[in-house]
Amino acid sequence: DIQMTQSPSSLSASVGDRVTITCRASQSISSYLNWYQQSPGKAPKVLIYSASSLESGVPSRFSGSGSGTDFTLTISSLQPEDFATYYCQQSYNTPITFGQGTRLEIK
Amino acid sequence: QVQLVQSGGGLVKPGGSLRLSCAASGFTFSDYYMTWIRQAPGKGLEWVSYISSSDTTTYADSVKGRFTISRDNAKTSLYLQMNNLRVEDTAIYYCARGRTVVPNWFAPWGQGALVTVSS
């Protein structure tokens, strides 16, 4: 199985900050990497697919980069609604696996 | 709009069975991979199973032989039959739409259904 490791596991930041979350795969997954946001009590929603493609309707302050084993999700200017938990997910092969999550909290 | 509405869930004893349903609308259901993903209380996301547009199924090792995913394209619905449930199966179960050719990424997701396995 491909292990996905996110860092950090939690992060405190302020509105307007630039934030970067990292996801590392245990083997190369090309660009088969997706990012999700989950707000408390809600279902996850996709932000970025195929490492760097912005899902329709997602604000442009979200961006993704990387390929192979190392990936990043960047939020350019945090907004109040961005405080949530973020997950990466590989779809390179089965079983599909997720990172453990990064909890983004208000400082 | 594209929508997934879940039903089912509840409290069941260890060894019991439960069936989850997911009604789809707003897209050509038969064209898409569909998946189940679960989240234990306070924990992260765990992929459970997916089914292709041609009814090919794949399962996580943790549920293989106990859970069965199926779809009814005429009813635009996805199902998860869960048998021989264990305490560790307690979670919120989400259905989600994949892509057409490969599962890839998942959007949208259903609202979730809580399954509690306890004596």
mmCIF file with all atom_site columns, C-alpha atoms in Angstrom:
data_model
loop_
_atom_site.group_PDB
_atom_site.id
_atom_site.type_symbol
_atom_site.label_atom_id
_atom_site.label_alt_id
_atom_site.label_comp_id
_atom_site.label_asym_id
_atom_site.label_entity_id
_atom_site.label_seq_id
_atom_site.pdbx_PDB_ins_code
_atom_site.Cartn_x
_atom_site.Cartn_y
_atom_site.Cartn_z
_atom_site.occupancy
_atom_site.B_iso_or_equiv
_atom_site.pdbx_formal_charge
_atom_site.auth_seq_id
_atom_site.auth_comp_id
_atom_site.auth_asym_id
_atom_site.auth_atom_id
_atom_site.pdbx_PDB_model_num
ATOM 1   C CA . ASP A 1 1   ? 0.000   0.000   0.000   1.00 0.00 ? 1   ASP A CA 1
ATOM 2   C CA . ILE A 1 2   ? 1.124   3.561   -0.682  1.00 0.00 ? 2   ILE A CA 1
ATOM 3   C CA . GLN A 1 3   ? 1.511   5.543   2.546   1.00 0.00 ? 3   GLN A CA 1
ATOM 4   C CA . MET A 1 4   ? 0.640   9.235   2.460   1.00 0.00 ? 4   MET A CA 1
ATOM 5   C CA . THR A 1 5   ? 2.231   11.444  5.118   1.00 0.00 ? 5   THR A CA 1
ATOM 6   C CA . GLN A 1 6   ? 1.118   15.010  5.674   1.00 0.00 ? 6   GLN A CA 1
ATOM 7   C CA . SER A 1 7   ? 2.969   17.707  7.546   1.00 0.00 ? 7   SER A CA 1
ATOM 8   C CA . PRO A 1 8   ? 2.302   19.396  9.768   1.00 0.00 ? 8   PRO A CA 1
ATOM 9   C CA . SER A 1 9   ? -0.499  17.495  11.525  1.00 0.00 ? 9   SER A CA 1
ATOM 10  C CA . SER A 1 10  ? -1.808  20.769  12.887  1.00 0.00 ? 10  SER A CA 1
ATOM 11  C CA . LEU A 1 11  ? -1.152  24.406  12.177  1.00 0.00 ? 11  LEU A CA 1
ATOM 12  C CA . SER A 1 12  ? -2.181  27.692  13.751  1.00 0.00 ? 12  SER A CA 1
ATOM 13  C CA . ALA A 1 13  ? -2.438  30.718  11.490  1.00 0.00 ? 13  ALA A CA 1
ATOM 14  C CA . SER A 1 14  ? -4.161  34.081  11.179  1.00 0.00 ? 14  SER A CA 1
ATOM 15  C CA . VAL A 1 15  ? -6.558  35.487  8.620   1.00 0.00 ? 15  VAL A CA 1
ATOM 16  C CA . GLY A 1 16  ? -4.507  36.792  5.707   1.00 0.00 ? 16  GLY A CA 1
ATOM 17  C CA . ASP A 1 17  ? -1.570  34.429  6.278   1.00 0.00 ? 17  ASP A CA 1
ATOM 18  C CA . ARG A 1 18  ? -0.023  32.333  3.531   1.00 0.00 ? 18  ARG A CA 1
ATOM 19  C CA . VAL A 1 19  ? -0.061  28.645  4.482   1.00 0.00 ? 19  VAL A CA 1
ATOM 20  C CA . THR A 1 20  ? 1.583   25.588  2.942   1.00 0.00 ? 20  THR A CA 1
ATOM 21  C CA . ILE A 1 21  ? 0.738   21.956  3.705   1.00 0.00 ? 21  ILE A CA 1
ATOM 22  C CA . THR A 1 22  ? 2.967   19.147  2.502   1.00 0.00 ? 22  THR A CA 1
ATOM 23  C CA . CYS A 1 23  ? 2.066   15.603  1.472   1.00 0.00 ? 23  CYS A CA 1
ATOM 24  C CA . ARG A 1 24  ? 4.655   12.906  0.823   1.00 0.00 ? 24  ARG A CA 1
ATOM 25  C CA . ALA A 1 25  ? 3.966   9.547   -0.823  1.00 0.00 ? 25  ALA A CA 1
ATOM 26  C CA . SER A 1 26  ? 5.917   6.402   0.061   1.00 0.00 ? 26  SER A CA 1
ATOM 27  C CA . GLN A 1 27  ? 6.533   5.784   -3.651  1.00 0.00 ? 27  GLN A CA 1
ATOM 28  C CA . SER A 1 28  ? 6.124   7.770   -6.837  1.00 0.00 ? 28  SER A CA 1
ATOM 29  C CA . ILE A 1 29  ? 2.504   8.491   -7.718  1.00 0.00 ? 29  ILE A CA 1
ATOM 30  C CA . SER A 1 30  ? 3.153   10.742  -10.715 1.00 0.00 ? 30  SER A CA 1
ATOM 31  C CA . SER A 1 31  ? 0.465   13.459  -10.454 1.00 0.00 ? 31  SER A CA 1
ATOM 32  C CA . TYR A 1 32  ? -2.277  11.230  -9.052  1.00 0.00 ? 32  TYR A CA 1
ATOM 33  C CA . LEU A 1 33  ? -2.706  13.404  -5.975  1.00 0.00 ? 33  LEU A CA 1
ATOM 34  C CA . ASN A 1 34  ? -5.853  15.171  -4.817  1.00 0.00 ? 34  ASN A CA 1
ATOM 35  C CA . TRP A 1 35  ? -6.573  17.574  -1.934  1.00 0.00 ? 35  TRP A CA 1
ATOM 36  C CA . TYR A 1 36  ? -9.774  17.807  0.113   1.00 0.00 ? 36  TYR A CA 1
ATOM 37  C CA . GLN A 1 37  ? -11.095 20.235  2.696   1.00 0.00 ? 37  GLN A CA 1
ATOM 38  C CA . GLN A 1 38  ? -13.358 19.067  5.521   1.00 0.00 ? 38  GLN A CA 1
ATOM 39  C CA . SER A 1 39  ? -15.110 21.573  7.751   1.00 0.00 ? 39  SER A CA 1
ATOM 40  C CA . PRO A 1 40  ? -16.458 20.350  11.127  1.00 0.00 ? 40  PRO A CA 1
ATOM 41  C CA . GLY A 1 41  ? -19.572 18.206  10.743  1.00 0.00 ? 41  GLY A CA 1
ATOM 42  C CA . LYS A 1 42  ? -19.438 18.335  6.954   1.00 0.00 ? 42  LYS A CA 1
ATOM 43  C CA . ALA A 1 43  ? -18.463 15.969  4.176   1.00 0.00 ? 43  ALA A CA 1
ATOM 44  C CA . PRO A 1 44  ? -15.088 16.544  2.523   1.00 0.00 ? 44  PRO A CA 1
ATOM 45  C CA . LYS A 1 45  ? -14.957 18.482  -0.722  1.00 0.00 ? 45  LYS A CA 1
ATOM 46  C CA . VAL A 1 46  ? -12.261 18.377  -3.374  1.00 0.00 ? 46  VAL A CA 1
ATOM 47  C CA . LEU A 1 47  ? -10.102 21.467  -3.825  1.00 0.00 ? 47  LEU A CA 1
ATOM 48  C CA . ILE A 1 48  ? -7.305  20.326  -6.125  1.00 0.00 ? 48  ILE A CA 1
ATOM 49  C CA . TYR A 1 49  ? -7.134  17.281  -8.387  1.00 0.00 ? 49  TYR A CA 1
ATOM 50  C CA . SER A 1 50  ? -4.276  15.794  -10.370 1.00 0.00 ? 50  SER A CA 1
ATOM 51  C CA . ALA A 1 51  ? -1.819  17.669  -8.130  1.00 0.00 ? 51  ALA A CA 1
ATOM 52  C CA . SER A 1 52  ? -2.405  21.146  -9.527  1.00 0.00 ? 52  SER A CA 1
ATOM 53  C CA . SER A 1 53  ? -5.841  21.484  -11.148 1.00 0.00 ? 53  SER A CA 1
ATOM 54  C CA . LEU A 1 54  ? -8.296  23.705  -9.322  1.00 0.00 ? 54  LEU A CA 1
ATOM 55  C CA . GLU A 1 55  ? -11.778 22.211  -8.950  1.00 0.00 ? 55  GLU A CA 1
ATOM 56  C CA . SER A 1 56  ? -14.546 24.329  -10.410 1.00 0.00 ? 56  SER A CA 1
ATOM 57  C CA . GLY A 1 57  ? -15.935 26.809  -7.890  1.00 0.00 ? 57  GLY A CA 1
ATOM 58  C CA . VAL A 1 58  ? -12.917 26.661  -5.585  1.00 0.00 ? 58  VAL A CA 1
ATOM 59  C CA . PRO A 1 59  ? -11.360 30.071  -4.848  1.00 0.00 ? 59  PRO A CA 1
ATOM 60  C CA . SER A 1 60  ? -8.106  30.839  -6.640  1.00 0.00 ? 60  SER A CA 1
ATOM 61  C CA . ARG A 1 61  ? -6.268  31.396  -3.340  1.00 0.00 ? 61  ARG A CA 1
ATOM 62  C CA . PHE A 1 62  ? -5.932  27.594  -3.243  1.00 0.00 ? 62  PHE A CA 1
ATOM 63  C CA . SER A 1 63  ? -3.175  26.061  -5.349  1.00 0.00 ? 63  SER A CA 1
ATOM 64  C CA . GLY A 1 64  ? -1.374  22.754  -5.576  1.00 0.00 ? 64  GLY A CA 1
ATOM 65  C CA . SER A 1 65  ? 1.983   21.651  -6.892  1.00 0.00 ? 65  SER A CA 1
ATOM 66  C CA . GLY A 1 66  ? 4.315   18.678  -7.035  1.00 0.00 ? 66  GLY A CA 1
ATOM 67  C CA . SER A 1 67  ? 4.784   15.350  -8.734  1.00 0.00 ? 67  SER A CA 1
ATOM 68  C CA . GLY A 1 68  ? 6.394   12.026  -7.952  1.00 0.00 ? 68  GLY A CA 1
ATOM 69  C CA . THR A 1 69  ? 6.481   11.790  -4.152  1.00 0.00 ? 69  THR A CA 1
ATOM 70  C CA . ASP A 1 70  ? 6.300   15.377  -2.868  1.00 0.00 ? 70  ASP A CA 1
ATOM 71  C CA . PHE A 1 71  ? 3.278   17.657  -3.082  1.00 0.00 ? 71  PHE A CA 1
ATOM 72  C CA . THR A 1 72  ? 2.117   20.922  -1.555  1.00 0.00 ? 72  THR A CA 1
ATOM 73  C CA . LEU A 1 73  ? -1.182  22.689  -1.010  1.00 0.00 ? 73  LEU A CA 1
ATOM 74  C CA . THR A 1 74  ? -0.889  26.451  -0.622  1.00 0.00 ? 74  THR A CA 1
ATOM 75  C CA . ILE A 1 75  ? -3.511  28.897  0.577   1.00 0.00 ? 75  ILE A CA 1
ATOM 76  C CA . SER A 1 76  ? -2.299  32.348  -0.431  1.00 0.00 ? 76  SER A CA 1
ATOM 77  C CA . SER A 1 77  ? -4.360  34.461  1.980   1.00 0.00 ? 77  SER A CA 1
ATOM 78  C CA . LEU A 1 78  ? -6.333  32.661  4.665   1.00 0.00 ? 78  LEU A CA 1
ATOM 79  C CA . GLN A 1 79  ? -10.003 33.484  5.010   1.00 0.00 ? 79  GLN A CA 1
ATOM 80  C CA . PRO A 1 80  ? -12.177 32.634  8.052   1.00 0.00 ? 80  PRO A CA 1
ATOM 81  C CA . GLU A 1 81  ? -13.932 29.821  6.164   1.00 0.00 ? 81  GLU A CA 1
ATOM 82  C CA . ASP A 1 82  ? -10.588 28.115  5.423   1.00 0.00 ? 82  ASP A CA 1
ATOM 83  C CA . PHE A 1 83  ? -10.086 26.943  8.992   1.00 0.00 ? 83  PHE A CA 1
ATOM 84  C CA . ALA A 1 84  ? -10.751 23.239  8.534   1.00 0.00 ? 84  ALA A CA 1
ATOM 85  C CA . THR A 1 85  ? -8.958  19.918  8.129   1.00 0.00 ? 85  THR A CA 1
ATOM 86  C CA . TYR A 1 86  ? -7.163  19.140  4.875   1.00 0.00 ? 86  TYR A CA 1
ATOM 87  C CA . TYR A 1 87  ? -6.452  15.693  3.431   1.00 0.00 ? 87  TYR A CA 1
ATOM 88  C CA . CYS A 1 88  ? -4.348  14.521  0.534   1.00 0.00 ? 88  CYS A CA 1
ATOM 89  C CA . GLN A 1 89  ? -5.346  11.367  -1.367  1.00 0.00 ? 89  GLN A CA 1
ATOM 90  C CA . GLN A 1 90  ? -3.512  9.244   -3.909  1.00 0.00 ? 90  GLN A CA 1
ATOM 91  C CA . SER A 1 91  ? -5.339  7.595   -6.785  1.00 0.00 ? 91  SER A CA 1
ATOM 92  C CA . TYR A 1 92  ? -2.265  6.036   -8.407  1.00 0.00 ? 92  TYR A CA 1
ATOM 93  C CA . ASN A 1 93  ? -3.276  2.552   -7.364  1.00 0.00 ? 93  ASN A CA 1
ATOM 94  C CA . THR A 1 94  ? -5.521  0.516   -5.100  1.00 0.00 ? 94  THR A CA 1
ATOM 95  C CA . PRO A 1 95  ? -6.001  0.694   -2.200  1.00 0.00 ? 95  PRO A CA 1
ATOM 96  C CA . ILE A 1 96  ? -6.728  4.382   -2.488  1.00 0.00 ? 96  ILE A CA 1
ATOM 97  C CA . THR A 1 97  ? -5.124  6.025   0.525   1.00 0.00 ? 97  THR A CA 1
ATOM 98  C CA . PHE A 1 98  ? -5.409  9.343   2.340   1.00 0.00 ? 98  PHE A CA 1
ATOM 99  C CA . GLY A 1 99  ? -2.990  11.330  4.412   1.00 0.00 ? 99  GLY A CA 1
ATOM 100 C CA . GLN A 1 100 ? -3.722  11.558  8.133   1.00 0.00 ? 100 GLN A CA 1
ATOM 101 C CA . GLY A 1 101 ? -4.997  15.122  7.803   1.00 0.00 ? 101 GLY A CA 1
ATOM 102 C CA . THR A 1 102 ? -3.766  18.601  8.677   1.00 0.00 ? 102 THR A CA 1
ATOM 103 C CA . ARG A 1 103 ? -5.913  20.595  11.069  1.00 0.00 ? 103 ARG A CA 1
ATOM 104 C CA . LEU A 1 104 ? -5.728  24.327  10.362  1.00 0.00 ? 104 LEU A CA 1
ATOM 105 C CA . GLU A 1 105 ? -6.712  26.403  13.381  1.00 0.00 ? 105 GLU A CA 1
ATOM 106 C CA . ILE A 1 106 ? -7.133  30.092  14.035  1.00 0.00 ? 106 ILE A CA 1
ATOM 107 C CA . LYS A 1 107 ? -4.226  31.690  15.914  1.00 0.00 ? 107 LYS A CA 1
ATOM 108 C CA . GLN B 2 1   ? -27.266 20.023  -9.712  1.00 0.00 ? 1   GLN B CA 1
ATOM 109 C CA . VAL B 2 2   ? -25.123 16.988  -9.013  1.00 0.00 ? 2   VAL B CA 1
ATOM 110 C CA . GLN B 2 3   ? -26.266 15.530  -5.717  1.00 0.00 ? 3   GLN B CA 1
ATOM 111 C CA . LEU B 2 4   ? -25.867 12.414  -3.595  1.00 0.00 ? 4   LEU B CA 1
ATOM 112 C CA . VAL B 2 5   ? -28.384 11.740  -0.823  1.00 0.00 ? 5   VAL B CA 1
ATOM 113 C CA . GLN B 2 6   ? -27.657 8.951   1.625   1.00 0.00 ? 6   GLN B CA 1
ATOM 114 C CA . SER B 2 7   ? -29.965 6.821   3.749   1.00 0.00 ? 7   SER B CA 1
ATOM 115 C CA . GLY B 2 8   ? -29.509 3.929   6.116   1.00 0.00 ? 8   GLY B CA 1
ATOM 116 C CA . GLY B 2 9   ? -27.119 3.785   9.013   1.00 0.00 ? 9   GLY B CA 1
ATOM 117 C CA . GLY B 2 10  ? -27.907 3.232   12.663  1.00 0.00 ? 10  GLY B CA 1
ATOM 118 C CA . LEU B 2 11  ? -27.010 1.094   15.645  1.00 0.00 ? 11  LEU B CA 1
ATOM 119 C CA . VAL B 2 12  ? -26.255 -2.593  15.136  1.00 0.00 ? 12  VAL B CA 1
ATOM 120 C CA . LYS B 2 13  ? -24.766 -5.313  17.319  1.00 0.00 ? 13  LYS B CA 1
ATOM 121 C CA . PRO B 2 14  ? -21.436 -6.951  16.496  1.00 0.00 ? 14  PRO B CA 1
ATOM 122 C CA . GLY B 2 15  ? -21.999 -9.662  13.914  1.00 0.00 ? 15  GLY B CA 1
ATOM 123 C CA . GLY B 2 16  ? -25.074 -7.894  12.569  1.00 0.00 ? 16  GLY B CA 1
ATOM 124 C CA . SER B 2 17  ? -25.847 -6.507  9.134   1.00 0.00 ? 17  SER B CA 1
ATOM 125 C CA . LEU B 2 18  ? -26.799 -3.140  7.695   1.00 0.00 ? 18  LEU B CA 1
ATOM 126 C CA . ARG B 2 19  ? -27.407 -1.705  4.226   1.00 0.00 ? 19  ARG B CA 1
ATOM 127 C CA . LEU B 2 20  ? -26.516 1.822   3.182   1.00 0.00 ? 20  LEU B CA 1
ATOM 128 C CA . SER B 2 21  ? -28.043 3.556   0.167   1.00 0.00 ? 21  SER B CA 1
ATOM 129 C CA . CYS B 2 22  ? -26.966 6.560   -1.870  1.00 0.00 ? 22  CYS B CA 1
ATOM 130 C CA . ALA B 2 23  ? -29.378 8.157   -4.357  1.00 0.00 ? 23  ALA B CA 1
ATOM 131 C CA . ALA B 2 24  ? -27.746 10.117  -7.162  1.00 0.00 ? 24  ALA B CA 1
ATOM 132 C CA . SER B 2 25  ? -29.164 12.879  -9.319  1.00 0.00 ? 25  SER B CA 1
ATOM 133 C CA . GLY B 2 26  ? -28.012 15.541  -11.746 1.00 0.00 ? 26  GLY B CA 1
ATOM 134 C CA . PHE B 2 27  ? -25.614 13.407  -13.793 1.00 0.00 ? 27  PHE B CA 1
ATOM 135 C CA . THR B 2 28  ? -25.492 10.242  -15.906 1.00 0.00 ? 28  THR B CA 1
ATOM 136 C CA . PHE B 2 29  ? -25.036 7.836   -13.014 1.00 0.00 ? 29  PHE B CA 1
ATOM 137 C CA . SER B 2 30  ? -24.220 4.813   -15.144 1.00 0.00 ? 30  SER B CA 1
ATOM 138 C CA . ASP B 2 31  ? -21.112 6.500   -16.602 1.00 0.00 ? 31  ASP B CA 1
ATOM 139 C CA . TYR B 2 32  ? -19.255 6.987   -13.319 1.00 0.00 ? 32  TYR B CA 1
ATOM 140 C CA . TYR B 2 33  ? -17.207 5.094   -10.785 1.00 0.00 ? 33  TYR B CA 1
ATOM 141 C CA . MET B 2 34  ? -18.849 5.302   -7.364  1.00 0.00 ? 34  MET B CA 1
ATOM 142 C CA . THR B 2 35  ? -17.158 4.810   -4.033  1.00 0.00 ? 35  THR B CA 1
ATOM 143 C CA . TRP B 2 36  ? -17.687 4.424   -0.284  1.00 0.00 ? 36  TRP B CA 1
ATOM 144 C CA . ILE B 2 37  ? -15.317 6.128   2.151   1.00 0.00 ? 37  ILE B CA 1
ATOM 145 C CA . ARG B 2 38  ? -15.600 6.035   5.931   1.00 0.00 ? 38  ARG B CA 1
ATOM 146 C CA . GLN B 2 39  ? -14.409 8.108   8.862   1.00 0.00 ? 39  GLN B CA 1
ATOM 147 C CA . ALA B 2 40  ? -14.208 6.685   12.368  1.00 0.00 ? 40  ALA B CA 1
ATOM 148 C CA . PRO B 2 41  ? -15.118 9.158   15.132  1.00 0.00 ? 41  PRO B CA 1
ATOM 149 C CA . GLY B 2 42  ? -12.396 11.796  15.407  1.00 0.00 ? 42  GLY B CA 1
ATOM 150 C CA . LYS B 2 43  ? -10.229 10.032  12.838  1.00 0.00 ? 43  LYS B CA 1
ATOM 151 C CA . GLY B 2 44  ? -9.171  10.444  9.218   1.00 0.00 ? 44  GLY B CA 1
ATOM 152 C CA . LEU B 2 45  ? -10.620 9.185   5.964   1.00 0.00 ? 45  LEU B CA 1
ATOM 153 C CA . GLU B 2 46  ? -10.470 5.522   4.938   1.00 0.00 ? 46  GLU B CA 1
ATOM 154 C CA . TRP B 2 47  ? -11.422 4.286   1.480   1.00 0.00 ? 47  TRP B CA 1
ATOM 155 C CA . VAL B 2 48  ? -13.744 1.254   1.677   1.00 0.00 ? 48  VAL B CA 1
ATOM 156 C CA . SER B 2 49  ? -14.782 0.196   -1.817  1.00 0.00 ? 49  SER B CA 1
ATOM 157 C CA . TYR B 2 50  ? -15.518 1.338   -5.339  1.00 0.00 ? 50  TYR B CA 1
ATOM 158 C CA . ILE B 2 51  ? -17.525 0.064   -8.270  1.00 0.00 ? 51  ILE B CA 1
ATOM 159 C CA . SER B 2 52  ? -16.904 0.862   -11.911 1.00 0.00 ? 52  SER B CA 1
ATOM 160 C CA . SER B 2 53  ? -19.445 1.752   -14.557 1.00 0.00 ? 53  SER B CA 1
ATOM 161 C CA . SER B 2 54  ? -19.158 -1.852  -15.756 1.00 0.00 ? 54  SER B CA 1
ATOM 162 C CA . ASP B 2 55  ? -19.792 -3.219  -12.240 1.00 0.00 ? 55  ASP B CA 1
ATOM 163 C CA . THR B 2 56  ? -16.191 -4.186  -11.455 1.00 0.00 ? 56  THR B CA 1
ATOM 164 C CA . THR B 2 57  ? -15.764 -3.987  -7.687  1.00 0.00 ? 57  THR B CA 1
ATOM 165 C CA . THR B 2 58  ? -12.734 -3.395  -5.471  1.00 0.00 ? 58  THR B CA 1
ATOM 166 C CA . TYR B 2 59  ? -12.498 -3.477  -1.677  1.00 0.00 ? 59  TYR B CA 1
ATOM 167 C CA . ALA B 2 60  ? -10.159 -2.504  1.106   1.00 0.00 ? 60  ALA B CA 1
ATOM 168 C CA . ASP B 2 61  ? -8.666  -5.540  2.830   1.00 0.00 ? 61  ASP B CA 1
ATOM 169 C CA . SER B 2 62  ? -10.364 -4.507  6.082   1.00 0.00 ? 62  SER B CA 1
ATOM 170 C CA . VAL B 2 63  ? -13.841 -5.150  4.624   1.00 0.00 ? 63  VAL B CA 1
ATOM 171 C CA . LYS B 2 64  ? -13.198 -7.748  1.938   1.00 0.00 ? 64  LYS B CA 1
ATOM 172 C CA . GLY B 2 65  ? -15.539 -10.733 2.275   1.00 0.00 ? 65  GLY B CA 1
ATOM 173 C CA . ARG B 2 66  ? -17.877 -8.848  4.629   1.00 0.00 ? 66  ARG B CA 1
ATOM 174 C CA . PHE B 2 67  ? -19.042 -5.826  2.616   1.00 0.00 ? 67  PHE B CA 1
ATOM 175 C CA . THR B 2 68  ? -20.616 -5.800  -0.848  1.00 0.00 ? 68  THR B CA 1
ATOM 176 C CA . ILE B 2 69  ? -20.900 -2.720  -3.037  1.00 0.00 ? 69  ILE B CA 1
ATOM 177 C CA . SER B 2 70  ? -23.528 -2.641  -5.767  1.00 0.00 ? 70  SER B CA 1
ATOM 178 C CA . ARG B 2 71  ? -25.348 -0.217  -7.999  1.00 0.00 ? 71  ARG B CA 1
ATOM 179 C CA . ASP B 2 72  ? -28.720 0.010   -9.708  1.00 0.00 ? 72  ASP B CA 1
ATOM 180 C CA . ASN B 2 73  ? -28.349 2.250   -12.727 1.00 0.00 ? 73  ASN B CA 1
ATOM 181 C CA . ALA B 2 74  ? -32.107 2.268   -13.391 1.00 0.00 ? 74  ALA B CA 1
ATOM 182 C CA . LYS B 2 75  ? -32.669 3.683   -9.903  1.00 0.00 ? 75  LYS B CA 1
ATOM 183 C CA . THR B 2 76  ? -29.452 5.768   -10.033 1.00 0.00 ? 76  THR B CA 1
ATOM 184 C CA . SER B 2 77  ? -28.525 4.362   -6.662  1.00 0.00 ? 77  SER B CA 1
ATOM 185 C CA . LEU B 2 78  ? -25.452 2.970   -4.946  1.00 0.00 ? 78  LEU B CA 1
ATOM 186 C CA . TYR B 2 79  ? -25.534 0.483   -2.095  1.00 0.00 ? 79  TYR B CA 1
ATOM 187 C CA . LEU B 2 80  ? -23.240 -0.956  0.547   1.00 0.00 ? 80  LEU B CA 1
ATOM 188 C CA . GLN B 2 81  ? -24.312 -4.200  2.180   1.00 0.00 ? 81  GLN B CA 1
ATOM 189 C CA . MET B 2 82  ? -22.361 -4.662  5.408   1.00 0.00 ? 82  MET B CA 1
ATOM 190 C CA . ASN B 2 83  ? -22.367 -8.081  7.047   1.00 0.00 ? 83  ASN B CA 1
ATOM 191 C CA . ASN B 2 84  ? -20.597 -9.503  10.082  1.00 0.00 ? 84  ASN B CA 1
ATOM 192 C CA . LEU B 2 85  ? -20.062 -5.990  11.408  1.00 0.00 ? 85  LEU B CA 1
ATOM 193 C CA . ARG B 2 86  ? -17.320 -5.344  13.938  1.00 0.00 ? 86  ARG B CA 1
ATOM 194 C CA . VAL B 2 87  ? -16.913 -2.631  16.560  1.00 0.00 ? 87  VAL B CA 1
ATOM 195 C CA . GLU B 2 88  ? -14.096 -1.175  14.468  1.00 0.00 ? 88  GLU B CA 1
ATOM 196 C CA . ASP B 2 89  ? -16.520 -0.608  11.575  1.00 0.00 ? 89  ASP B CA 1
ATOM 197 C CA . THR B 2 90  ? -18.122 2.202   13.591  1.00 0.00 ? 90  THR B CA 1
ATOM 198 C CA . ALA B 2 91  ? -17.818 5.300   11.421  1.00 0.00 ? 91  ALA B CA 1
ATOM 199 C CA . ILE B 2 92  ? -19.554 7.859   9.280   1.00 0.00 ? 92  ILE B CA 1
ATOM 200 C CA . TYR B 2 93  ? -19.887 6.330   5.815   1.00 0.00 ? 93  TYR B CA 1
ATOM 201 C CA . TYR B 2 94  ? -19.814 8.629   2.803   1.00 0.00 ? 94  TYR B CA 1
ATOM 202 C CA . CYS B 2 95  ? -20.693 7.808   -0.779  1.00 0.00 ? 95  CYS B CA 1
ATOM 203 C CA . ALA B 2 96  ? -18.929 9.817   -3.455  1.00 0.00 ? 96  ALA B CA 1
ATOM 204 C CA . ARG B 2 97  ? -18.701 10.024  -7.224  1.00 0.00 ? 97  ARG B CA 1
ATOM 205 C CA . GLY B 2 98  ? -15.433 9.184   -8.951  1.00 0.00 ? 98  GLY B CA 1
ATOM 206 C CA . ARG B 2 99  ? -14.544 9.821   -12.578 1.00 0.00 ? 99  ARG B CA 1
ATOM 207 C CA . THR B 2 100 ? -15.644 7.937   -15.674 1.00 0.00 ? 100 THR B CA 1
ATOM 208 C CA . VAL B 2 101 ? -12.498 6.084   -16.750 1.00 0.00 ? 101 VAL B CA 1
ATOM 209 C CA . VAL B 2 102 ? -10.774 5.686   -13.384 1.00 0.00 ? 102 VAL B CA 1
ATOM 210 C CA . PRO B 2 103 ? -11.856 6.327   -9.776  1.00 0.00 ? 103 PRO B CA 1
ATOM 211 C CA . ASN B 2 104 ? -9.301  9.169   -9.397  1.00 0.00 ? 104 ASN B CA 1
ATOM 212 C CA . TRP B 2 105 ? -10.778 12.010  -7.333  1.00 0.00 ? 105 TRP B CA 1
ATOM 213 C CA . PHE B 2 106 ? -14.152 12.137  -5.639  1.00 0.00 ? 106 PHE B CA 1
ATOM 214 C CA . ALA B 2 107 ? -16.791 14.836  -5.984  1.00 0.00 ? 107 ALA B CA 1
ATOM 215 C CA . PRO B 2 108 ? -19.400 15.368  -4.807  1.00 0.00 ? 108 PRO B CA 1
ATOM 216 C CA . TRP B 2 109 ? -19.867 13.465  -1.562  1.00 0.00 ? 109 TRP B CA 1
ATOM 217 C CA . GLY B 2 110 ? -23.060 12.456  0.170   1.00 0.00 ? 110 GLY B CA 1
ATOM 218 C CA . GLN B 2 111 ? -23.951 13.921  3.539   1.00 0.00 ? 111 GLN B CA 1
ATOM 219 C CA . GLY B 2 112 ? -22.759 10.823  5.399   1.00 0.00 ? 112 GLY B CA 1
ATOM 220 C CA . ALA B 2 113 ? -24.478 8.103   7.415   1.00 0.00 ? 113 ALA B CA 1
ATOM 221 C CA . LEU B 2 114 ? -23.413 7.110   10.914  1.00 0.00 ? 114 LEU B CA 1
ATOM 222 C CA . VAL B 2 115 ? -22.990 3.401   11.559  1.00 0.00 ? 115 VAL B CA 1
ATOM 223 C CA . THR B 2 116 ? -22.471 2.412   15.177  1.00 0.00 ? 116 THR B CA 1
ATOM 224 C CA . VAL B 2 117 ? -21.540 -1.169  15.999  1.00 0.00 ? 117 VAL B CA 1
ATOM 225 C CA . SER B 2 118 ? -21.959 -1.833  19.698  1.00 0.00 ? 118 SER B CA 1
ATOM 226 C CA . SER B 2 119 ? -23.423 -4.422  22.018  1.00 0.00 ? 119 SER B CA 1
#
